[in-house]
PDB file as gemmi writes it, atoms N, CA and C in Angstrom:
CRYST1    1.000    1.000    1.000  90.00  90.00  90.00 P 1                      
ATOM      1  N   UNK A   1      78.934 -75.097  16.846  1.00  0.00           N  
ATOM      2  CA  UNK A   1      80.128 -74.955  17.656  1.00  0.00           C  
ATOM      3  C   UNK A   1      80.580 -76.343  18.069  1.00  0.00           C  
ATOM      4  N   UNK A   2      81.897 -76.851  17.620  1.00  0.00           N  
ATOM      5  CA  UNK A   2      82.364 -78.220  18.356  1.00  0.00           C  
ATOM      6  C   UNK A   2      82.743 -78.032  19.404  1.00  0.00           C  
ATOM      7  N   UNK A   3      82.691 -79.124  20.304  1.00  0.00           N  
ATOM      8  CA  UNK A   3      82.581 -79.977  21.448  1.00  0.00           C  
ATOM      9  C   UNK A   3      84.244 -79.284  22.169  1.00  0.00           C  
ATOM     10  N   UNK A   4      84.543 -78.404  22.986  1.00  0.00           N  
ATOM     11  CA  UNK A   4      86.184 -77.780  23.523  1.00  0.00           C  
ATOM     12  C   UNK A   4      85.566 -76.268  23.116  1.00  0.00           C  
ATOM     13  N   UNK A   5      85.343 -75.913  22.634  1.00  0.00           N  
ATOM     14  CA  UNK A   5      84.709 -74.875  21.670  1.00  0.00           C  
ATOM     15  C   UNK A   5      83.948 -73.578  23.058  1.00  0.00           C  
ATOM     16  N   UNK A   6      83.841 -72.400  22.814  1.00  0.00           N  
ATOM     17  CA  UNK A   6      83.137 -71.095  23.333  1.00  0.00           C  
ATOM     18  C   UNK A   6      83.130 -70.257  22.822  1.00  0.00           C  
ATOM     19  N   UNK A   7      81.731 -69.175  22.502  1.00  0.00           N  
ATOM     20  CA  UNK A   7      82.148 -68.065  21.482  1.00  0.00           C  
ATOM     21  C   UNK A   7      82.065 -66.957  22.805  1.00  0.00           C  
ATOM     22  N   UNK A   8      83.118 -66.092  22.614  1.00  0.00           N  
ATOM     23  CA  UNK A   8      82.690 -64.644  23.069  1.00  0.00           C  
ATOM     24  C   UNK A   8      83.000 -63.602  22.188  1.00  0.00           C  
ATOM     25  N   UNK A   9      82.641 -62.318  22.775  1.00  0.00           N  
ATOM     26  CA  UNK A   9      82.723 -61.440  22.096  1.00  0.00           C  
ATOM     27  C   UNK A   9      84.017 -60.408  21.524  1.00  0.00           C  
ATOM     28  N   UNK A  10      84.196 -60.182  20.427  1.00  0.00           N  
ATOM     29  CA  UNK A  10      85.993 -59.375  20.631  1.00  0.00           C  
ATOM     30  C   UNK A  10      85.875 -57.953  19.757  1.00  0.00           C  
ATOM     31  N   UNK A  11      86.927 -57.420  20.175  1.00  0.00           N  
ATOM     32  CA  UNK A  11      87.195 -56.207  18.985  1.00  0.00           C  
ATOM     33  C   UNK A  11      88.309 -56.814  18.110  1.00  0.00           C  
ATOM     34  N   UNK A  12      87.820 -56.392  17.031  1.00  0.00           N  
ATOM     35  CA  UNK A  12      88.691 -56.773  15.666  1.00  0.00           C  
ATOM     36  C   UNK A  12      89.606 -55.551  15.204  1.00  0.00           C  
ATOM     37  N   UNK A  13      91.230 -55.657  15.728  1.00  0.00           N  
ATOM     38  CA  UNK A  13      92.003 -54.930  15.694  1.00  0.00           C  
ATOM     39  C   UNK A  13      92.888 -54.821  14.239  1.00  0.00           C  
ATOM     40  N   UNK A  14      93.107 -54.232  13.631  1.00  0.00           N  
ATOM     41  CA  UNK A  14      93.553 -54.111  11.872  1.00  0.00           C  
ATOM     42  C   UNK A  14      94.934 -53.677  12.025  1.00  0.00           C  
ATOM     43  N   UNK A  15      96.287 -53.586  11.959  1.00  0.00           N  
ATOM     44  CA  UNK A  15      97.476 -53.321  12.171  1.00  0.00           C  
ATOM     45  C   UNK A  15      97.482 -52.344  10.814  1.00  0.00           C  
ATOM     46  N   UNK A  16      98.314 -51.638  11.480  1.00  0.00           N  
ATOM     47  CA  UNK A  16      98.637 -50.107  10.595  1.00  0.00           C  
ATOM     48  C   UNK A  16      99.965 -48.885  10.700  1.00  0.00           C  
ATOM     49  N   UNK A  17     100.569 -49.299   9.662  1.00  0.00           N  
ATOM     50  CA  UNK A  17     101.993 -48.783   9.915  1.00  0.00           C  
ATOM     51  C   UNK A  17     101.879 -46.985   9.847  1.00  0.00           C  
ATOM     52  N   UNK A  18     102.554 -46.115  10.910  1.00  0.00           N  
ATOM     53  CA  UNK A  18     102.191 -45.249  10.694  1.00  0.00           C  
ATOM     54  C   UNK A  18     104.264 -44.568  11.463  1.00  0.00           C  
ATOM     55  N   UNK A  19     104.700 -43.481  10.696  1.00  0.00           N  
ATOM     56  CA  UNK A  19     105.836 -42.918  10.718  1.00  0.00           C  
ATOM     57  C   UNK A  19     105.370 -41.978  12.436  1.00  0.00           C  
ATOM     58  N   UNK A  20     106.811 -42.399  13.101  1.00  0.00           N  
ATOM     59  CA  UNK A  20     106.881 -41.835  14.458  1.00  0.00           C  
ATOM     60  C   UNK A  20     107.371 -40.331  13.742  1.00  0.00           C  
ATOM     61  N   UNK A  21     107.510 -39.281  14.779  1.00  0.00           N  
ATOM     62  CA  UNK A  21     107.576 -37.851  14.992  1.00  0.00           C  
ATOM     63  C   UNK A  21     110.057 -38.166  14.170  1.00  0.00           C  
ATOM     64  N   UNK A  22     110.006 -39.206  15.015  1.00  0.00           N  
ATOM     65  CA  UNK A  22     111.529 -38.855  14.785  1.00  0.00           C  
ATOM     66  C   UNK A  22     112.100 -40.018  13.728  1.00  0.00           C  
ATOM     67  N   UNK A  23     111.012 -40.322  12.494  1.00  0.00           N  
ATOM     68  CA  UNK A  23     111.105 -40.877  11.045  1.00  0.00           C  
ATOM     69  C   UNK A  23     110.964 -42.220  11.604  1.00  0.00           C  
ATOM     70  N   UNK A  24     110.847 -42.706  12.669  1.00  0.00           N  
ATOM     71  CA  UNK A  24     110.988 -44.470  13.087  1.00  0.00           C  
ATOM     72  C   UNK A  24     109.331 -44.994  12.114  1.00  0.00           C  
ATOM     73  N   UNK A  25     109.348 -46.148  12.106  1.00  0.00           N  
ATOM     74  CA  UNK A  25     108.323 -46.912  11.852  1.00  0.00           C  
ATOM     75  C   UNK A  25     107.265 -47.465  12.770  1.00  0.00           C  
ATOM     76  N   UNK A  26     106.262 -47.595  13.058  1.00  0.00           N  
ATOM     77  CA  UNK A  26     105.839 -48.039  14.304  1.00  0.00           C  
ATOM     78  C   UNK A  26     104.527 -48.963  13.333  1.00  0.00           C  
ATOM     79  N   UNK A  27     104.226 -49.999  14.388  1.00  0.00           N  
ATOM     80  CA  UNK A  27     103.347 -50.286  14.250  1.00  0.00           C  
ATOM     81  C   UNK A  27     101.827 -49.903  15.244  1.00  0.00           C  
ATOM     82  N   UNK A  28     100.707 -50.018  14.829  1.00  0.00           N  
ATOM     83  CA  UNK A  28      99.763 -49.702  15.600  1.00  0.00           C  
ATOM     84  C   UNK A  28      98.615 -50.569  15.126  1.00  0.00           C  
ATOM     85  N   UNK A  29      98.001 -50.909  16.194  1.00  0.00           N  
ATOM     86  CA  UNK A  29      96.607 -51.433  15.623  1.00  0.00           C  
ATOM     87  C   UNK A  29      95.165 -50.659  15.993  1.00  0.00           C  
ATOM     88  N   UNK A  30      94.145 -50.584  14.737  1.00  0.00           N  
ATOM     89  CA  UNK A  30      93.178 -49.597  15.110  1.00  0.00           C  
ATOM     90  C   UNK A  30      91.750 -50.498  14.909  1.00  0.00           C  
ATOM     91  N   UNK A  31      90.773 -50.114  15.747  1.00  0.00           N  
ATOM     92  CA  UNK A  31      90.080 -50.452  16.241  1.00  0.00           C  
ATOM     93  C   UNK A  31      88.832 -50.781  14.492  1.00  0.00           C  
ATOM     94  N   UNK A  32      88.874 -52.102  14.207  1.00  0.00           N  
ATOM     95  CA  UNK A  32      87.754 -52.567  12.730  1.00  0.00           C  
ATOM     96  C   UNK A  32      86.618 -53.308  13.545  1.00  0.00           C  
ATOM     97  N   UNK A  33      85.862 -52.729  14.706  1.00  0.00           N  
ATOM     98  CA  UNK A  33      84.737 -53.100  14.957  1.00  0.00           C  
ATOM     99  C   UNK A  33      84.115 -54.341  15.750  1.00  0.00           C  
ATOM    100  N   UNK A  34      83.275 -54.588  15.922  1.00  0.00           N  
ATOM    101  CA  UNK A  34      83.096 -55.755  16.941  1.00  0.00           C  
ATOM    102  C   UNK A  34      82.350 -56.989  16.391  1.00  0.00           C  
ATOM    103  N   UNK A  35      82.658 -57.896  17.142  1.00  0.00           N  
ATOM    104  CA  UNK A  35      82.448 -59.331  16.533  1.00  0.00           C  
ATOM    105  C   UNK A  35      82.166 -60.404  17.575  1.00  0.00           C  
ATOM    106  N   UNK A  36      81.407 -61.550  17.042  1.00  0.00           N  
ATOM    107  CA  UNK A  36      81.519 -62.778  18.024  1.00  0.00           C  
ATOM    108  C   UNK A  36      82.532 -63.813  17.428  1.00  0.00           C  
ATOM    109  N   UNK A  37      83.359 -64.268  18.019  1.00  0.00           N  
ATOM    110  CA  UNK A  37      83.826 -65.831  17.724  1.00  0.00           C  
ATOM    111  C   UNK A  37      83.665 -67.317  18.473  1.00  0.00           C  
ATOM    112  N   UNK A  38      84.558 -67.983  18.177  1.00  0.00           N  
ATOM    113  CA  UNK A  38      84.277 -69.631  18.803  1.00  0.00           C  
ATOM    114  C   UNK A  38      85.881 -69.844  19.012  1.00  0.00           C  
ATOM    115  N   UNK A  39      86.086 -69.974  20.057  1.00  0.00           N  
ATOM    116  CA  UNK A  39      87.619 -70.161  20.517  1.00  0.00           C  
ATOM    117  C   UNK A  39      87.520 -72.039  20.875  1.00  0.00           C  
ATOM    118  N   UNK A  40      88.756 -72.210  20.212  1.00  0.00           N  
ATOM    119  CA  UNK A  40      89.148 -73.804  20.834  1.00  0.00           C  
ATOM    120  C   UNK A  40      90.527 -73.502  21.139  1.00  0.00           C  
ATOM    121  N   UNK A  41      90.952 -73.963  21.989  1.00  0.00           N  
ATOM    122  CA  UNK A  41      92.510 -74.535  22.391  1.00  0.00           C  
ATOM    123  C   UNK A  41      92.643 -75.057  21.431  1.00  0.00           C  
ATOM    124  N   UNK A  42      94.032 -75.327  20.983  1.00  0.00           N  
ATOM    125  CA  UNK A  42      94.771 -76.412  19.881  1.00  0.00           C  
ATOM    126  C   UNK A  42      96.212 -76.673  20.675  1.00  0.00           C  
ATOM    127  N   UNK A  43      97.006 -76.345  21.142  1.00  0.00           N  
ATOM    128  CA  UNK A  43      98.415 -76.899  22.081  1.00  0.00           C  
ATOM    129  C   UNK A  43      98.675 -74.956  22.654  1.00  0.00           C  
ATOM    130  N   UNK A  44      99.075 -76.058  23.831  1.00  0.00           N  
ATOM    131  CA  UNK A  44     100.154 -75.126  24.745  1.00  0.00           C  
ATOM    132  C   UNK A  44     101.409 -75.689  24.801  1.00  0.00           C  
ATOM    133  N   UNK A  45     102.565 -74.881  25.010  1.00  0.00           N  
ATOM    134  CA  UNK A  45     104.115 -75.490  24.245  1.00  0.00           C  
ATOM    135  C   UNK A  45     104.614 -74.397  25.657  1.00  0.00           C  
ATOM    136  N   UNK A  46     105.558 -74.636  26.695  1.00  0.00           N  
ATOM    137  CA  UNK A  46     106.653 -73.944  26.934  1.00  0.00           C  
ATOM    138  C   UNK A  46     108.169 -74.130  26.681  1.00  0.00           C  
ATOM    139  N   UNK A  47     108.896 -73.116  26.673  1.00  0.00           N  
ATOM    140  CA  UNK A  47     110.213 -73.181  26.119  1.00  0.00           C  
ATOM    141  C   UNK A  47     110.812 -71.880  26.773  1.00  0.00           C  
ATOM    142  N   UNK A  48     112.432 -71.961  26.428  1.00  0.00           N  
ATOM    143  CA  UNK A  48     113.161 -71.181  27.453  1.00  0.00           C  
ATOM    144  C   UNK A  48     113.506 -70.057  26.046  1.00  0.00           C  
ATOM    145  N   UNK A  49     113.345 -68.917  26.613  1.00  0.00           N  
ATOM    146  CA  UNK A  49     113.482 -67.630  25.659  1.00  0.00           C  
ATOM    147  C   UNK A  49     114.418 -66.575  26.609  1.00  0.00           C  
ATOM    148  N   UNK A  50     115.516 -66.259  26.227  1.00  0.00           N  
ATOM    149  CA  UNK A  50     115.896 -65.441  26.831  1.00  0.00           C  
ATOM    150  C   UNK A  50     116.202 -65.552  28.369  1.00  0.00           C  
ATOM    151  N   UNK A  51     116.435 -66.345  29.112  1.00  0.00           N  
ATOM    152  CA  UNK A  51     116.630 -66.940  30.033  1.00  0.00           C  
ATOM    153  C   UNK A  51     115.622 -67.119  31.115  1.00  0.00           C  
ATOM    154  N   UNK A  52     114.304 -67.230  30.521  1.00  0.00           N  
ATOM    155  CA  UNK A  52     113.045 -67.395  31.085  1.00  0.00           C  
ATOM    156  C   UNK A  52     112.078 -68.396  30.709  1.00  0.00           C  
ATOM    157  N   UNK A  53     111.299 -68.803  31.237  1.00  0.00           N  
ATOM    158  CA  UNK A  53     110.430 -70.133  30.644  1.00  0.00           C  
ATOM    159  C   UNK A  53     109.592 -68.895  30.289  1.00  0.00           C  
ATOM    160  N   UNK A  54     108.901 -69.298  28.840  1.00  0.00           N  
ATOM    161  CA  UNK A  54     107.617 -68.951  28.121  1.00  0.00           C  
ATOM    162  C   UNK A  54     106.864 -69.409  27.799  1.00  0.00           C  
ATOM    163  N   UNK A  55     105.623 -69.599  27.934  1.00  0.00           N  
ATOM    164  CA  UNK A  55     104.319 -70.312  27.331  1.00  0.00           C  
ATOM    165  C   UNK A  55     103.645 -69.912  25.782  1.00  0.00           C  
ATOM    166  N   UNK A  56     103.446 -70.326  25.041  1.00  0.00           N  
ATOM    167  CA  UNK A  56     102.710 -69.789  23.881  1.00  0.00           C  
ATOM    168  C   UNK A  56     101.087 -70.890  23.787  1.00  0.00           C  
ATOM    169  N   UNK A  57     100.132 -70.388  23.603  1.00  0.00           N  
ATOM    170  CA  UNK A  57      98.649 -70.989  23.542  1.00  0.00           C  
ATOM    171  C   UNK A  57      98.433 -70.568  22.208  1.00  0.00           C  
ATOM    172  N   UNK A  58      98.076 -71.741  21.622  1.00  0.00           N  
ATOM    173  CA  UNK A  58      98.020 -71.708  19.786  1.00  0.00           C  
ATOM    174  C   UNK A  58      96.245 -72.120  20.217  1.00  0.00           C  
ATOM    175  N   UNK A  59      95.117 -71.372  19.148  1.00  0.00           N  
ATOM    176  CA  UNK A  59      94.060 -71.194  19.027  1.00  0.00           C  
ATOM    177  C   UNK A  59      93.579 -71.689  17.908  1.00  0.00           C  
ATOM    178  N   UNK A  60      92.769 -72.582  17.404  1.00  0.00           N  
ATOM    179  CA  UNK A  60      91.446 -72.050  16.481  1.00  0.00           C  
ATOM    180  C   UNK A  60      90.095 -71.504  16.689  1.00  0.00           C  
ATOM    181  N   UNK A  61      90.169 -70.367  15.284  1.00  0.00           N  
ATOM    182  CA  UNK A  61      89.451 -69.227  16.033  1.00  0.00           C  
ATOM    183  C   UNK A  61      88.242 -69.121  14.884  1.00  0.00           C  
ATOM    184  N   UNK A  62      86.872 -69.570  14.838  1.00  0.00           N  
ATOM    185  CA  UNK A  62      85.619 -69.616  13.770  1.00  0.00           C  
ATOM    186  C   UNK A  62      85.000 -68.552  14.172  1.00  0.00           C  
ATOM    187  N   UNK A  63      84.648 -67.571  12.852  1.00  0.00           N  
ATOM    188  CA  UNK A  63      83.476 -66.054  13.079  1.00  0.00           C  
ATOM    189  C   UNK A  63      83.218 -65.897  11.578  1.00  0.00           C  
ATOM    190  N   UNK A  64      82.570 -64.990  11.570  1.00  0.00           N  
ATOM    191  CA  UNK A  64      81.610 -64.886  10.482  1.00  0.00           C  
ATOM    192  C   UNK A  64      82.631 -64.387   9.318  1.00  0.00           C  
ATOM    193  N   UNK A  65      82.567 -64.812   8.413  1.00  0.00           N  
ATOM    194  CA  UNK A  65      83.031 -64.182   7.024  1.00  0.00           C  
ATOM    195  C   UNK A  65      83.452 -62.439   7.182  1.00  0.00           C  
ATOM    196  N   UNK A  66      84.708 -62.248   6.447  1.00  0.00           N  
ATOM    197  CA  UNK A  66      84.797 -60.636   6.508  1.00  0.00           C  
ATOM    198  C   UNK A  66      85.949 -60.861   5.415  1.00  0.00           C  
ATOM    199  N   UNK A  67      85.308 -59.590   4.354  1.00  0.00           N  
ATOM    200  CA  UNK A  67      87.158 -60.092   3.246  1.00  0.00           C  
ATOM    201  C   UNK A  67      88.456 -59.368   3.637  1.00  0.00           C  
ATOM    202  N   UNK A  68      88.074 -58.412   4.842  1.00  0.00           N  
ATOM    203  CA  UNK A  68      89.080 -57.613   4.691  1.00  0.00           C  
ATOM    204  C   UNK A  68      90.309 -58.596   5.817  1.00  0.00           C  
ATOM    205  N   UNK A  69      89.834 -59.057   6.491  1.00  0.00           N  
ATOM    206  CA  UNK A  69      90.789 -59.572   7.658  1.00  0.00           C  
ATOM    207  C   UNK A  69      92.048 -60.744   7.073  1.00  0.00           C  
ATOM    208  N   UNK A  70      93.081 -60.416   8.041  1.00  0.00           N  
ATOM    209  CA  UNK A  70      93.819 -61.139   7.022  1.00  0.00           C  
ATOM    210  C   UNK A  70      95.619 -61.661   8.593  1.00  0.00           C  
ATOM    211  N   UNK A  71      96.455 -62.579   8.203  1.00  0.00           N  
ATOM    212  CA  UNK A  71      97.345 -62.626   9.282  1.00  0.00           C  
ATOM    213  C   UNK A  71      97.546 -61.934   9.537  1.00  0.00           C  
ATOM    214  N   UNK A  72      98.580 -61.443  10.756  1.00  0.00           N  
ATOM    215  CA  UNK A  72      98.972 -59.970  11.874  1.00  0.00           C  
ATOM    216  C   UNK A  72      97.872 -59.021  12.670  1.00  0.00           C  
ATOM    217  N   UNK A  73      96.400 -59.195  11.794  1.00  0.00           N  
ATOM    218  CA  UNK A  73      95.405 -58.719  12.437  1.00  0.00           C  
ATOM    219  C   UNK A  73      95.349 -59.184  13.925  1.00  0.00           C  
ATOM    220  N   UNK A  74      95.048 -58.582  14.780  1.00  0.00           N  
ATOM    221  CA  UNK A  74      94.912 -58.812  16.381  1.00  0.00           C  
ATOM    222  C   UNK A  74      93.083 -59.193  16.871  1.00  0.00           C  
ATOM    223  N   UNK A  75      92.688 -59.912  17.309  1.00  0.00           N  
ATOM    224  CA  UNK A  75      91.212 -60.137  18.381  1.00  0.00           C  
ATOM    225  C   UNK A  75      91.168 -59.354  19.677  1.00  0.00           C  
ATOM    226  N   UNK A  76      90.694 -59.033  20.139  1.00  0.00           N  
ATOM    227  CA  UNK A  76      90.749 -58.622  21.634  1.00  0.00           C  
ATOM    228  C   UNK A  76      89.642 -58.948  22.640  1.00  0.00           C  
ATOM    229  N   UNK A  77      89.644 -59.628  23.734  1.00  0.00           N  
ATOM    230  CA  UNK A  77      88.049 -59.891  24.457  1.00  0.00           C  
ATOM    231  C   UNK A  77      88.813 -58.640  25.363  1.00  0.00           C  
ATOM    232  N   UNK A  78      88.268 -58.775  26.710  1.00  0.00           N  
ATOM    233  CA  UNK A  78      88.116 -57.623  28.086  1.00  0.00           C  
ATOM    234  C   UNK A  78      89.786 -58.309  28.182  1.00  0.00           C  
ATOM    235  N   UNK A  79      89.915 -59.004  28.015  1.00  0.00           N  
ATOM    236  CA  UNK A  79      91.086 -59.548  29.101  1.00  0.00           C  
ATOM    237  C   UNK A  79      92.340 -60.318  27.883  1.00  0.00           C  
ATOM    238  N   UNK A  80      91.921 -60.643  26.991  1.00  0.00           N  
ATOM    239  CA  UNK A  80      92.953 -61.569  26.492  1.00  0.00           C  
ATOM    240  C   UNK A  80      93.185 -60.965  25.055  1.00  0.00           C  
ATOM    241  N   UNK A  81      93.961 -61.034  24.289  1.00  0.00           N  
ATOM    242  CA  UNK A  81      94.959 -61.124  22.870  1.00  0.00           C  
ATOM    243  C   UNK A  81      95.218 -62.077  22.087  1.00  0.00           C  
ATOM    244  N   UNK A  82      94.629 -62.253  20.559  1.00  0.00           N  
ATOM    245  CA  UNK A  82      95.029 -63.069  19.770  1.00  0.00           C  
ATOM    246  C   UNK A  82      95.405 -62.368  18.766  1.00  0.00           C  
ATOM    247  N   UNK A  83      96.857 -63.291  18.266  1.00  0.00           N  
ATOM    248  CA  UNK A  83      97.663 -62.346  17.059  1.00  0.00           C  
ATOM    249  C   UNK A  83      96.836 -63.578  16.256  1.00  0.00           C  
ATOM    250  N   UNK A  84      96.615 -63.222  14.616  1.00  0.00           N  
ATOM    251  CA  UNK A  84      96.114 -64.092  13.876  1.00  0.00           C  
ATOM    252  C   UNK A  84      97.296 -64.741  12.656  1.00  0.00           C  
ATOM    253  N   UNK A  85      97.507 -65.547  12.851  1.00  0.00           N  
ATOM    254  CA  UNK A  85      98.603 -66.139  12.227  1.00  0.00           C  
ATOM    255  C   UNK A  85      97.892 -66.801  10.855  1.00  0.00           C  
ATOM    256  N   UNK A  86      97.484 -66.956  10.397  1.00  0.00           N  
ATOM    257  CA  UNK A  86      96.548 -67.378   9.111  1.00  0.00           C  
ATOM    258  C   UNK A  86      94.825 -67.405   9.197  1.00  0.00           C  
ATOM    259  N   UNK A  87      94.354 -67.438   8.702  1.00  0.00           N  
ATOM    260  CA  UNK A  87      92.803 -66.927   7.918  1.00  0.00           C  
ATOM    261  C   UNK A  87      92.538 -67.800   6.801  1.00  0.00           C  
ATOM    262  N   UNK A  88      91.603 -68.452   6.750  1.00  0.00           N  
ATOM    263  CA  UNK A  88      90.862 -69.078   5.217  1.00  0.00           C  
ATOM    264  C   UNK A  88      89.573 -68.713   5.768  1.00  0.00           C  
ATOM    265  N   UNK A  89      88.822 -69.416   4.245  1.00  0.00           N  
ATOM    266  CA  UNK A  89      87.682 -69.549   4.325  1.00  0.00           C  
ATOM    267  C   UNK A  89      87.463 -70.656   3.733  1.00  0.00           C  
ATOM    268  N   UNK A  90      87.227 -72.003   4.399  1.00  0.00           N  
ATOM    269  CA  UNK A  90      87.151 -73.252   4.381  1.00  0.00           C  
ATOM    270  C   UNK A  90      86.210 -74.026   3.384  1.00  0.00           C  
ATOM    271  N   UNK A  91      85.206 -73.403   2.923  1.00  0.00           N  
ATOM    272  CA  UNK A  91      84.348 -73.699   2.212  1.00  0.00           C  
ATOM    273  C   UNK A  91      84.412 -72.977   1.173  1.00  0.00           C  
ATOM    274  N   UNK A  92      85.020 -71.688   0.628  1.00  0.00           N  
ATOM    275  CA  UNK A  92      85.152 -70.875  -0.620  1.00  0.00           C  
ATOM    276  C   UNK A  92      83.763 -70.429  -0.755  1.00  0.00           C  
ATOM    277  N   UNK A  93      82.801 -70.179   0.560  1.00  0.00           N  
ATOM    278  CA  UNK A  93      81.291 -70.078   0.254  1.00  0.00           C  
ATOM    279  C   UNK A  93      81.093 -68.711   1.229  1.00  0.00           C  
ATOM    280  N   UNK A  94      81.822 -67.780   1.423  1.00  0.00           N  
ATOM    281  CA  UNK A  94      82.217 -66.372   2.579  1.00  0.00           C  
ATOM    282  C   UNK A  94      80.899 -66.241   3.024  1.00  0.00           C  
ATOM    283  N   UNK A  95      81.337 -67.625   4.135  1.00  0.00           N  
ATOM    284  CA  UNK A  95      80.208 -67.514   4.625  1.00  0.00           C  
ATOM    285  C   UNK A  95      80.727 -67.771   6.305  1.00  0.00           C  
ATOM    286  N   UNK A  96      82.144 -68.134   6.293  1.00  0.00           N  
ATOM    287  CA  UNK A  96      82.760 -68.561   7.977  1.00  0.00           C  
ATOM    288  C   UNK A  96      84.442 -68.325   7.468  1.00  0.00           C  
ATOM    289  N   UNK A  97      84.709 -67.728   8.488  1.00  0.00           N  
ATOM    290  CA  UNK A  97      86.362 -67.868   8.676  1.00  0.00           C  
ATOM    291  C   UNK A  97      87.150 -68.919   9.637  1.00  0.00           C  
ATOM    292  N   UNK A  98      88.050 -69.413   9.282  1.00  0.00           N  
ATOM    293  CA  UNK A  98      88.534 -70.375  10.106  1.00  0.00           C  
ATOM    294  C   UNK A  98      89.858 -69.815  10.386  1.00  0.00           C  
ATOM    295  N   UNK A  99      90.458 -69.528  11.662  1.00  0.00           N  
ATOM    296  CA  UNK A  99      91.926 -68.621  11.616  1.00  0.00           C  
ATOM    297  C   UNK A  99      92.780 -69.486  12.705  1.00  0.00           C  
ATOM    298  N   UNK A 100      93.989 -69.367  12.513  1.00  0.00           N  
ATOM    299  CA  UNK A 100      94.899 -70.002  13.336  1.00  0.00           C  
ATOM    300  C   UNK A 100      95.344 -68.697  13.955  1.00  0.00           C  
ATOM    301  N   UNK A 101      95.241 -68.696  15.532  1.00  0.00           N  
ATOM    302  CA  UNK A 101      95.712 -67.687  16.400  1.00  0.00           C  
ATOM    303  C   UNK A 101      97.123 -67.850  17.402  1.00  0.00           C  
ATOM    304  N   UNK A 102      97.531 -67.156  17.743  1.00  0.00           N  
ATOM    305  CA  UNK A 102      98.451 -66.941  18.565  1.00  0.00           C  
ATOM    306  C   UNK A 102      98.315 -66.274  20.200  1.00  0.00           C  
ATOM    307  N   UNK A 103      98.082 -66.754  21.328  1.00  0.00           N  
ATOM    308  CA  UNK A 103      97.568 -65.358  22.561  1.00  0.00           C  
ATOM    309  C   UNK A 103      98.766 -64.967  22.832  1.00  0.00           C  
ATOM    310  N   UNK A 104      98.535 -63.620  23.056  1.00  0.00           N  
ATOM    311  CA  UNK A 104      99.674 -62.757  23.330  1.00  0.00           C  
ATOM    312  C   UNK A 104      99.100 -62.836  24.778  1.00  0.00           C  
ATOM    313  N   UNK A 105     100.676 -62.067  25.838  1.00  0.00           N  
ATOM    314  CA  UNK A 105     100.742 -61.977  26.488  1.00  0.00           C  
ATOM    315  C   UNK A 105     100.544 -62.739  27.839  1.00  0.00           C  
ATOM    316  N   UNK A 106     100.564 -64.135  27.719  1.00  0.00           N  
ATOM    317  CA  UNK A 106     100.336 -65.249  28.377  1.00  0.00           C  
ATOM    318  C   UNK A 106     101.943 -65.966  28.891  1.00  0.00           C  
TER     319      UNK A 106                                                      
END                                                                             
């Protein structure tokens, strides 16, 4: 784990398009099981959206190898939200994921 770096624990949320009752589209995310990661900060940025200041907290996010996970997938600890904005596997050896995150709701 580098030096800014903490792992805790999350649920690994999988996004899944599923048709509302009145033909709409919805999205949903369903619950792909539990995991540890290593959270670092990488920048915090505010800016005016809609006639409000907004914050966005950009993440790198290291956990164990998985092939199925992939961007739009969601993290979840007790308290916080990461949308996953890209995924590799840094070494081509599926053995660690390295993901660029997004926190929601901040």
């Amino acid at each position: 784990m580098s030096a800014g770096s903490y792992r805790v624990p999350v649920t690994v949320e999988q996004p899944v398009s599923t048709q509302l009752p009145g033909g709409q589209a919805a999205l949903i995310y369903t619950n792909a099981g539990p995991d540890f990661v290593s959270l670092r900060l990488l920048s915090l940025q505010e800016q005016f959206a809609h006639e409000r200041l907004d914050g966005t907290a950009t993440h790198r996010i290291r956990m164990r190898y998985r092939p199925d996970l992939a961007g739009g997938w969601r993290l979840k600890t007790s308290e916080r939200s990461f949308r996953l904005l890209a995924v590799a596997d840094p070494d081509g050896r599926e053995r660690e994921l390295e993901c660029l995150a997004e926190e929601e709701g901040r």
